[in-house]
Short mmCIF file of N, CA and C in Angstrom, two decimals:
data_model
loop_
_atom_site.label_atom_id
_atom_site.label_comp_id
_atom_site.label_asym_id
_atom_site.label_seq_id
_atom_site.Cartn_x
_atom_site.Cartn_y
_atom_site.Cartn_z
N MET A 132 9.05 -2.85 -16.30
CA MET A 132 8.78 -2.09 -17.44
C MET A 132 10.29 -1.96 -17.97
N ARG A 133 10.58 -2.27 -19.43
CA ARG A 133 11.72 -2.33 -20.12
C ARG A 133 12.27 -0.98 -20.45
N VAL A 134 13.20 -0.61 -20.73
CA VAL A 134 13.74 0.56 -21.26
C VAL A 134 14.34 0.16 -22.72
N LEU A 135 13.77 1.12 -23.36
CA LEU A 135 14.21 0.99 -24.96
C LEU A 135 14.60 2.35 -25.71
N ASP A 136 15.49 2.49 -26.27
CA ASP A 136 15.99 3.87 -26.56
C ASP A 136 15.99 4.85 -25.70
N GLY A 137 16.27 4.48 -24.37
CA GLY A 137 16.39 5.46 -23.28
C GLY A 137 15.28 5.51 -22.40
N ARG A 138 13.72 5.21 -22.88
CA ARG A 138 12.67 5.45 -22.39
C ARG A 138 12.00 4.27 -22.19
N PRO A 139 11.30 4.10 -20.65
CA PRO A 139 10.88 3.16 -20.23
C PRO A 139 9.41 2.45 -21.30
N ARG A 140 9.23 1.46 -21.14
CA ARG A 140 8.34 0.80 -21.91
C ARG A 140 7.51 -0.19 -21.26
N ASP A 141 6.24 -0.04 -21.26
CA ASP A 141 5.25 -1.11 -20.49
C ASP A 141 4.87 -1.76 -21.60
N PRO A 142 5.35 -3.07 -21.69
CA PRO A 142 4.79 -4.28 -22.70
C PRO A 142 3.42 -4.39 -22.78
N GLY A 143 2.85 -4.34 -21.39
CA GLY A 143 1.36 -4.45 -21.22
C GLY A 143 0.44 -3.54 -21.93
N ALA A 144 0.89 -2.22 -21.87
CA ALA A 144 0.31 -1.28 -22.53
C ALA A 144 0.22 -1.26 -23.83
N LEU A 145 1.61 -1.49 -24.58
CA LEU A 145 1.70 -1.61 -25.61
C LEU A 145 0.83 -2.51 -26.37
N ALA A 146 0.88 -4.00 -25.74
CA ALA A 146 0.01 -4.95 -26.41
C ALA A 146 -1.63 -4.30 -26.22
N ARG A 147 -2.03 -3.79 -25.20
CA ARG A 147 -3.64 -3.39 -25.08
C ARG A 147 -3.68 -2.28 -26.18
N LYS A 148 -2.41 -1.30 -26.58
CA LYS A 148 -2.89 -0.32 -27.50
C LYS A 148 -2.72 -0.82 -29.03
N ALA A 149 -2.06 -1.98 -29.07
CA ALA A 149 -2.15 -2.78 -30.30
C ALA A 149 -3.37 -3.96 -30.31
N GLY A 150 -3.98 -3.81 -29.52
CA GLY A 150 -5.11 -4.60 -29.52
C GLY A 150 -4.82 -6.08 -29.47
N ALA A 151 -3.77 -6.27 -28.64
CA ALA A 151 -3.26 -7.96 -28.81
C ALA A 151 -3.73 -8.55 -27.25
N ALA A 152 -3.77 -9.78 -27.77
CA ALA A 152 -4.34 -10.73 -26.45
C ALA A 152 -3.42 -10.76 -25.26
N GLN A 153 -2.09 -10.59 -25.35
CA GLN A 153 -0.90 -11.00 -24.56
C GLN A 153 0.16 -10.03 -25.12
N ILE A 154 1.21 -9.72 -24.07
CA ILE A 154 2.19 -9.17 -24.43
C ILE A 154 3.26 -10.02 -25.48
N ASP A 155 4.26 -9.24 -25.98
CA ASP A 155 4.89 -10.04 -26.78
C ASP A 155 5.68 -11.10 -25.98
N PRO A 156 5.81 -12.29 -26.65
CA PRO A 156 6.42 -13.69 -26.07
C PRO A 156 7.96 -13.19 -25.35
N GLN A 157 8.68 -12.60 -26.19
CA GLN A 157 9.80 -12.23 -25.91
C GLN A 157 9.89 -11.03 -25.15
N ALA A 158 9.28 -10.16 -24.77
CA ALA A 158 9.16 -9.12 -23.94
C ALA A 158 8.95 -9.88 -22.52
N LYS A 159 8.08 -10.95 -22.64
CA LYS A 159 7.46 -11.54 -21.15
C LYS A 159 8.63 -12.27 -20.92
N ALA A 160 9.22 -13.12 -21.90
CA ALA A 160 10.34 -13.89 -21.55
C ALA A 160 11.51 -12.88 -20.80
N ASP A 161 11.97 -12.04 -21.52
CA ASP A 161 12.64 -11.14 -20.99
C ASP A 161 12.34 -10.60 -19.50
N LEU A 162 11.23 -10.03 -19.50
CA LEU A 162 10.82 -9.43 -17.99
C LEU A 162 10.75 -10.82 -16.92
N ILE A 163 10.71 -11.94 -17.22
CA ILE A 163 10.70 -13.12 -16.13
C ILE A 163 12.21 -13.45 -15.84
N LYS A 164 12.98 -13.26 -17.02
CA LYS A 164 14.57 -13.46 -16.84
C LYS A 164 15.00 -12.23 -15.90
N GLU A 165 14.80 -11.21 -16.23
CA GLU A 165 15.12 -9.84 -15.55
C GLU A 165 14.93 -10.10 -14.05
N PHE A 166 13.53 -10.21 -13.83
CA PHE A 166 13.20 -10.33 -12.47
C PHE A 166 13.81 -11.60 -11.92
N ARG A 167 14.15 -13.00 -12.18
CA ARG A 167 14.57 -13.68 -11.41
C ARG A 167 16.16 -13.55 -11.42
N HIS A 168 16.83 -13.02 -12.54
CA HIS A 168 18.19 -12.34 -12.29
C HIS A 168 18.24 -11.48 -11.00
N GLY A 169 17.36 -10.49 -10.96
CA GLY A 169 17.37 -9.67 -10.01
C GLY A 169 17.43 -10.28 -8.57
N VAL A 170 16.41 -10.99 -8.65
CA VAL A 170 15.98 -11.70 -7.11
C VAL A 170 17.40 -12.34 -6.84
N LEU A 171 17.86 -13.28 -7.86
CA LEU A 171 19.18 -13.99 -7.14
C LEU A 171 20.39 -13.25 -6.92
N VAL A 172 20.62 -12.24 -7.70
CA VAL A 172 21.66 -11.35 -7.34
C VAL A 172 21.27 -10.60 -5.79
N GLY A 173 20.18 -10.40 -5.58
CA GLY A 173 19.95 -9.75 -4.13
C GLY A 173 20.18 -10.63 -3.21
N LEU A 174 19.72 -12.07 -3.33
CA LEU A 174 19.59 -13.27 -2.28
C LEU A 174 21.46 -13.37 -2.33
N SER A 175 22.21 -13.18 -3.17
CA SER A 175 23.35 -13.25 -3.28
C SER A 175 24.22 -12.47 -2.26
N GLU A 176 23.82 -11.20 -2.45
CA GLU A 176 24.42 -9.96 -1.63
C GLU A 176 23.83 -9.54 -0.46
N VAL A 177 22.37 -10.04 -0.01
CA VAL A 177 21.90 -9.91 1.53
C VAL A 177 21.95 -11.32 1.98
N HIS A 178 22.74 -11.61 2.83
CA HIS A 178 22.65 -12.91 3.34
C HIS A 178 22.07 -13.16 4.53
N ARG A 179 21.32 -14.21 4.74
CA ARG A 179 20.63 -14.74 5.78
C ARG A 179 21.74 -14.65 7.18
N LEU A 180 21.00 -14.14 8.45
CA LEU A 180 21.78 -14.23 9.64
C LEU A 180 21.76 -15.46 10.33
N PRO A 181 22.87 -15.87 10.63
CA PRO A 181 22.78 -17.23 11.42
C PRO A 181 21.99 -17.26 12.84
N GLY A 182 21.45 -18.56 13.00
CA GLY A 182 20.50 -18.60 14.15
C GLY A 182 19.10 -18.70 14.05
N GLY A 183 18.87 -19.46 12.51
CA GLY A 183 17.54 -19.79 12.29
C GLY A 183 16.47 -18.51 12.66
N LYS A 184 15.20 -19.09 13.09
CA LYS A 184 14.17 -18.22 13.11
C LYS A 184 13.87 -17.43 14.33
N GLN A 185 15.09 -17.71 15.16
CA GLN A 185 15.17 -17.07 16.27
C GLN A 185 15.88 -15.69 16.20
N VAL A 186 16.63 -15.35 15.02
CA VAL A 186 17.25 -14.15 14.88
C VAL A 186 16.63 -13.44 13.53
N LYS A 187 16.15 -12.16 14.07
CA LYS A 187 15.57 -11.19 13.18
C LYS A 187 16.33 -11.31 11.73
N GLN A 188 15.95 -11.64 10.56
CA GLN A 188 16.59 -11.19 9.62
C GLN A 188 16.55 -10.02 8.58
N PRO A 189 17.39 -9.51 8.11
CA PRO A 189 17.42 -8.21 7.27
C PRO A 189 16.07 -8.06 6.35
N ILE A 190 15.28 -6.85 6.44
CA ILE A 190 14.15 -6.95 6.04
C ILE A 190 14.48 -7.15 4.33
N GLY A 191 15.51 -6.41 3.71
CA GLY A 191 15.78 -6.72 2.15
C GLY A 191 15.92 -8.07 2.05
N ARG A 192 16.37 -9.12 2.79
CA ARG A 192 16.49 -10.64 2.62
C ARG A 192 15.08 -11.03 2.63
N LEU A 193 14.22 -10.77 3.65
CA LEU A 193 12.82 -11.42 3.75
C LEU A 193 12.13 -10.89 2.49
N LEU A 194 12.09 -9.66 2.05
CA LEU A 194 11.26 -9.44 0.89
C LEU A 194 11.87 -10.12 -0.45
N LEU A 195 13.35 -10.36 -0.53
CA LEU A 195 13.91 -10.91 -1.56
C LEU A 195 13.14 -12.42 -1.54
N GLU A 196 13.05 -12.83 -0.54
CA GLU A 196 12.44 -14.27 -0.50
C GLU A 196 11.20 -14.32 -0.46
N VAL A 197 10.52 -13.52 -0.27
CA VAL A 197 9.00 -13.46 -0.76
C VAL A 197 9.00 -13.31 -2.09
N LEU A 198 9.91 -12.29 -2.90
CA LEU A 198 9.53 -12.19 -4.01
C LEU A 198 9.94 -13.50 -4.92
N ARG A 199 10.84 -14.09 -4.42
CA ARG A 199 11.13 -15.24 -5.29
C ARG A 199 10.11 -16.48 -4.88
N GLY A 200 9.40 -16.44 -4.01
CA GLY A 200 8.08 -17.51 -3.60
C GLY A 200 7.01 -17.01 -4.44
N ARG A 201 6.82 -15.57 -4.71
CA ARG A 201 5.85 -15.35 -5.31
C ARG A 201 5.62 -14.61 -6.65
N GLU A 202 6.64 -15.29 -7.55
CA GLU A 202 6.94 -14.83 -8.83
C GLU A 202 5.38 -14.42 -9.57
N ASN A 203 4.83 -15.71 -9.62
CA ASN A 203 3.42 -15.55 -10.43
C ASN A 203 2.78 -14.30 -10.12
N ASP A 204 2.83 -13.75 -8.63
CA ASP A 204 2.04 -12.85 -8.53
C ASP A 204 2.65 -11.62 -8.50
N VAL A 205 3.88 -11.50 -8.58
CA VAL A 205 4.46 -9.98 -8.90
C VAL A 205 4.42 -9.95 -10.27
N LEU A 206 4.48 -10.86 -11.10
CA LEU A 206 4.69 -10.88 -12.65
C LEU A 206 3.35 -11.00 -13.32
N ARG A 207 2.32 -11.04 -12.63
CA ARG A 207 1.09 -11.27 -12.82
C ARG A 207 0.59 -10.23 -14.11
N PHE A 208 1.22 -9.41 -14.17
CA PHE A 208 0.85 -8.09 -15.16
C PHE A 208 1.38 -8.58 -16.50
N ALA A 209 2.43 -9.59 -16.61
CA ALA A 209 3.03 -10.00 -17.97
C ALA A 209 2.35 -11.16 -18.14
N HIS A 210 1.20 -11.81 -17.62
CA HIS A 210 0.47 -12.86 -17.76
C HIS A 210 -1.02 -12.60 -18.04
N ASP A 211 -1.31 -11.57 -17.63
CA ASP A 211 -2.99 -10.99 -17.54
C ASP A 211 -3.05 -9.37 -17.76
N LEU A 212 -3.24 -8.97 -19.14
CA LEU A 212 -3.22 -7.83 -19.56
C LEU A 212 -4.29 -7.08 -18.68
N ASN A 213 -5.11 -7.28 -17.78
CA ASN A 213 -5.84 -6.76 -16.71
C ASN A 213 -5.46 -6.15 -15.46
N VAL A 214 -4.12 -6.42 -15.46
CA VAL A 214 -3.62 -6.53 -14.43
C VAL A 214 -2.20 -5.32 -14.69
N PRO A 215 -2.30 -4.09 -13.93
CA PRO A 215 -1.25 -3.06 -14.42
C PRO A 215 0.05 -3.34 -13.65
N PRO A 216 1.11 -2.73 -14.25
CA PRO A 216 2.37 -3.37 -13.68
C PRO A 216 2.53 -2.63 -12.23
N THR A 217 2.12 -1.70 -11.90
CA THR A 217 2.26 -0.97 -10.42
C THR A 217 0.95 -0.89 -9.91
N SER A 218 1.19 -0.40 -8.67
CA SER A 218 -0.23 -0.26 -7.63
C SER A 218 -0.41 1.08 -7.49
N ASN A 219 0.19 1.77 -8.58
CA ASN A 219 -0.38 3.46 -8.10
C ASN A 219 -1.73 3.84 -8.05
N GLN A 220 -2.53 3.15 -8.69
CA GLN A 220 -3.51 3.14 -8.75
C GLN A 220 -4.35 2.96 -7.35
N ALA A 221 -4.07 2.00 -6.55
CA ALA A 221 -4.44 1.86 -5.36
C ALA A 221 -3.78 2.80 -4.33
N GLU A 222 -2.90 3.31 -4.82
CA GLU A 222 -2.12 4.54 -3.88
C GLU A 222 -3.21 5.69 -3.94
N ARG A 223 -3.54 5.72 -5.23
CA ARG A 223 -4.15 7.20 -5.44
C ARG A 223 -5.77 6.99 -5.19
N ASP A 224 -6.15 5.75 -4.63
CA ASP A 224 -7.40 5.60 -4.45
C ASP A 224 -7.90 6.08 -2.96
N VAL A 225 -6.55 5.95 -2.09
CA VAL A 225 -6.51 6.47 -0.48
C VAL A 225 -5.99 7.85 -0.36
N ARG A 226 -5.29 8.46 -1.31
CA ARG A 226 -4.56 9.83 -1.12
C ARG A 226 -5.59 10.86 -1.02
N PRO A 227 -6.95 11.00 -1.81
CA PRO A 227 -7.55 11.94 -1.35
C PRO A 227 -8.23 11.91 0.11
N ALA A 228 -8.48 11.05 0.68
CA ALA A 228 -9.08 10.88 2.02
C ALA A 228 -7.88 11.17 3.05
N LYS A 229 -6.56 11.03 2.80
CA LYS A 229 -5.48 11.19 3.71
C LYS A 229 -4.97 12.87 3.38
N THR A 230 -5.10 13.23 2.07
CA THR A 230 -5.04 14.72 2.24
C THR A 230 -6.10 15.61 2.87
N GLN A 231 -7.32 15.23 2.69
CA GLN A 231 -8.35 15.91 3.27
C GLN A 231 -8.28 15.62 4.82
N GLN A 232 -7.51 14.39 5.47
CA GLN A 232 -7.32 14.34 6.65
C GLN A 232 -6.49 15.54 7.33
N LYS A 233 -5.33 15.53 6.66
CA LYS A 233 -4.23 16.61 6.79
C LYS A 233 -4.86 18.13 6.76
N ILE A 234 -5.47 18.37 5.73
CA ILE A 234 -6.11 19.74 5.54
C ILE A 234 -6.85 19.93 6.77
N SER A 235 -7.87 18.94 7.22
CA SER A 235 -8.87 19.55 8.01
C SER A 235 -8.39 19.18 9.64
N GLY A 236 -7.05 18.58 9.76
CA GLY A 236 -6.79 18.53 10.80
C GLY A 236 -7.43 17.52 11.75
N ARG A 237 -8.40 16.85 11.17
CA ARG A 237 -8.98 15.81 11.74
C ARG A 237 -7.86 14.58 11.73
N LEU A 238 -7.65 14.32 13.34
CA LEU A 238 -7.03 13.11 13.42
C LEU A 238 -7.67 12.18 14.13
N ARG A 239 -7.61 10.71 13.84
CA ARG A 239 -8.28 9.70 14.48
C ARG A 239 -7.18 8.94 15.12
N SER A 240 -7.61 7.83 15.59
CA SER A 240 -6.88 6.68 16.19
C SER A 240 -6.03 5.95 15.04
N GLU A 241 -5.05 5.53 15.40
CA GLU A 241 -4.13 4.68 14.35
C GLU A 241 -5.01 3.30 13.80
N ARG A 242 -6.05 2.79 14.90
CA ARG A 242 -6.52 1.56 14.76
C ARG A 242 -7.74 1.88 13.74
N ALA A 243 -8.28 3.11 13.99
CA ALA A 243 -9.56 3.85 13.09
C ALA A 243 -9.06 3.92 12.01
N THR A 244 -7.85 4.42 11.64
CA THR A 244 -7.27 4.94 10.20
C THR A 244 -7.11 3.64 9.57
N GLU A 245 -6.56 2.61 10.20
CA GLU A 245 -6.10 1.41 9.47
C GLU A 245 -7.46 0.55 8.87
N HIS A 246 -8.64 0.87 9.91
CA HIS A 246 -9.91 0.05 9.39
C HIS A 246 -10.42 1.01 8.35
N ARG A 247 -10.43 2.13 8.43
CA ARG A 247 -10.87 2.96 7.20
C ARG A 247 -10.04 2.82 5.82
N TYR A 248 -9.03 2.70 5.98
CA TYR A 248 -8.00 2.41 4.68
C TYR A 248 -8.52 1.08 4.36
N ALA A 249 -8.42 -0.19 5.10
CA ALA A 249 -8.89 -1.55 4.76
C ALA A 249 -10.20 -1.53 4.04
N ILE A 250 -11.16 -0.57 4.48
CA ILE A 250 -12.52 -0.73 3.81
C ILE A 250 -12.23 -0.02 2.49
N ARG A 251 -11.46 1.06 2.50
CA ARG A 251 -11.56 1.98 1.01
C ARG A 251 -10.74 0.90 0.15
N GLY A 252 -9.98 0.29 0.47
CA GLY A 252 -9.09 -0.59 -0.19
C GLY A 252 -10.32 -1.99 -0.88
N TYR A 253 -10.73 -2.37 0.05
CA TYR A 253 -11.87 -3.41 -0.23
C TYR A 253 -12.64 -2.98 -1.45
N LEU A 254 -13.29 -1.63 -0.99
CA LEU A 254 -14.29 -1.21 -1.99
C LEU A 254 -13.53 -1.05 -3.54
N SER A 255 -12.48 -0.07 -3.39
CA SER A 255 -11.87 0.00 -4.50
C SER A 255 -11.46 -1.16 -5.42
N THR A 256 -11.07 -2.36 -4.87
CA THR A 256 -10.81 -3.49 -5.66
C THR A 256 -11.87 -3.93 -6.15
N ALA A 257 -13.08 -4.20 -5.29
CA ALA A 257 -14.37 -4.56 -5.71
C ALA A 257 -14.97 -3.80 -6.94
N VAL A 258 -14.69 -2.68 -6.73
CA VAL A 258 -15.36 -1.40 -8.00
C VAL A 258 -14.41 -1.82 -9.16
N LYS A 259 -13.24 -2.18 -9.05
CA LYS A 259 -12.28 -2.61 -10.10
C LYS A 259 -12.59 -3.66 -10.83
N HIS A 260 -13.28 -4.51 -10.23
CA HIS A 260 -13.61 -5.91 -10.64
C HIS A 260 -15.28 -5.89 -11.09
N GLY A 261 -15.76 -4.77 -11.19
CA GLY A 261 -17.14 -4.30 -11.62
C GLY A 261 -18.26 -4.67 -10.76
N ARG A 262 -17.95 -4.94 -9.56
CA ARG A 262 -18.98 -5.07 -8.55
C ARG A 262 -19.29 -3.47 -7.99
N ASN A 263 -20.76 -3.50 -7.53
CA ASN A 263 -21.57 -2.39 -6.93
C ASN A 263 -20.92 -2.14 -5.79
N ALA A 264 -20.26 -0.91 -5.18
CA ALA A 264 -20.04 -0.77 -3.84
C ALA A 264 -20.73 -0.89 -2.96
N VAL A 265 -22.05 -0.43 -2.82
CA VAL A 265 -22.92 -0.30 -2.09
C VAL A 265 -23.43 -1.89 -2.01
N ALA A 266 -23.58 -2.69 -2.89
CA ALA A 266 -23.89 -3.96 -2.95
C ALA A 266 -22.79 -4.95 -2.16
N VAL A 267 -21.69 -4.45 -2.41
CA VAL A 267 -20.39 -5.12 -1.64
C VAL A 267 -20.43 -4.72 -0.27
N ILE A 268 -20.98 -3.81 0.15
CA ILE A 268 -20.90 -3.28 1.61
C ILE A 268 -22.16 -4.03 2.16
N HIS A 269 -23.26 -4.25 1.45
CA HIS A 269 -24.21 -4.61 2.02
C HIS A 269 -24.21 -6.40 2.50
N ASP A 270 -23.69 -6.85 1.14
CA ASP A 270 -22.98 -8.50 1.59
C ASP A 270 -22.22 -8.14 2.29
N ALA A 271 -21.19 -7.72 2.60
CA ALA A 271 -19.73 -8.03 3.76
C ALA A 271 -20.60 -7.76 5.26
N LEU A 272 -21.62 -6.98 5.28
CA LEU A 272 -22.44 -6.81 6.68
C LEU A 272 -22.93 -7.65 6.78
N LEU A 273 -23.62 -8.55 5.67
CA LEU A 273 -24.55 -9.57 6.05
C LEU A 273 -23.76 -10.96 6.57
N GLY A 274 -22.51 -10.81 6.34
CA GLY A 274 -21.57 -12.06 6.26
C GLY A 274 -20.92 -12.57 5.17
N ARG A 275 -21.50 -12.10 3.96
CA ARG A 275 -21.05 -12.66 2.78
C ARG A 275 -20.17 -11.72 1.80
N PRO A 276 -19.01 -11.83 2.52
CA PRO A 276 -18.03 -10.66 1.90
C PRO A 276 -17.66 -11.03 0.31
N TRP A 277 -17.44 -10.22 -0.51
CA TRP A 277 -16.91 -10.58 -1.55
C TRP A 277 -15.44 -10.57 -1.68
N MET A 278 -15.07 -11.72 -2.65
CA MET A 278 -13.59 -11.78 -2.53
C MET A 278 -13.01 -11.62 -4.02
N PRO A 279 -11.75 -11.16 -4.24
CA PRO A 279 -11.43 -11.24 -5.59
C PRO A 279 -11.08 -12.47 -5.88
N PRO A 280 -11.01 -12.69 -7.39
CA PRO A 280 -10.43 -14.09 -7.85
C PRO A 280 -9.16 -14.30 -7.60
N GLY A 281 -8.73 -15.50 -7.37
CA GLY A 281 -7.33 -15.97 -7.09
C GLY A 281 -6.58 -15.63 -8.05
N PRO A 282 -5.15 -15.73 -7.78
CA PRO A 282 -4.15 -15.44 -8.78
C PRO A 282 -3.82 -16.16 -10.02
N ALA A 283 -3.92 -15.59 -11.07
CA ALA A 283 -3.88 -16.25 -12.36
C ALA A 283 -2.63 -16.77 -12.56
N THR A 284 -2.72 -18.13 -12.99
CA THR A 284 -1.57 -19.32 -13.25
C THR A 284 -1.36 -18.89 -14.69
N PRO A 285 0.06 -18.56 -14.82
CA PRO A 285 0.54 -18.49 -16.21
C PRO A 285 0.45 -19.83 -17.01
#
């Protein structure tokens, strides 16, 4: 998200509102430049520890390396207006169940909770892609799980 006039602006939201097929090319170039610069600055600040793979590296360094290698995935929202710039919706999808669990005092094992949220996330993603939730569950149980489309290439 860019900051203009002191307020954040989502170039994807602005493009959708204007009915454009893509975000402004200059805004897209700025986002990519800012992302790359931020990753490079971070990598210069958080150094790898000597010792290769035998030494556990700082989590910040590992994250920066993943970001550097997955630029197209991280910036997919800049190339595809159907992709939101945040994962807030995915977080909102699991929040009601977590709130209900806390209110009712219903505690389950960590493993059961992980499975439950994996299923909820799978269903939420499928529905966002226009799939019928019951059909997706049915197909998955029959060994034909639905998979979301692969990453878009810019």
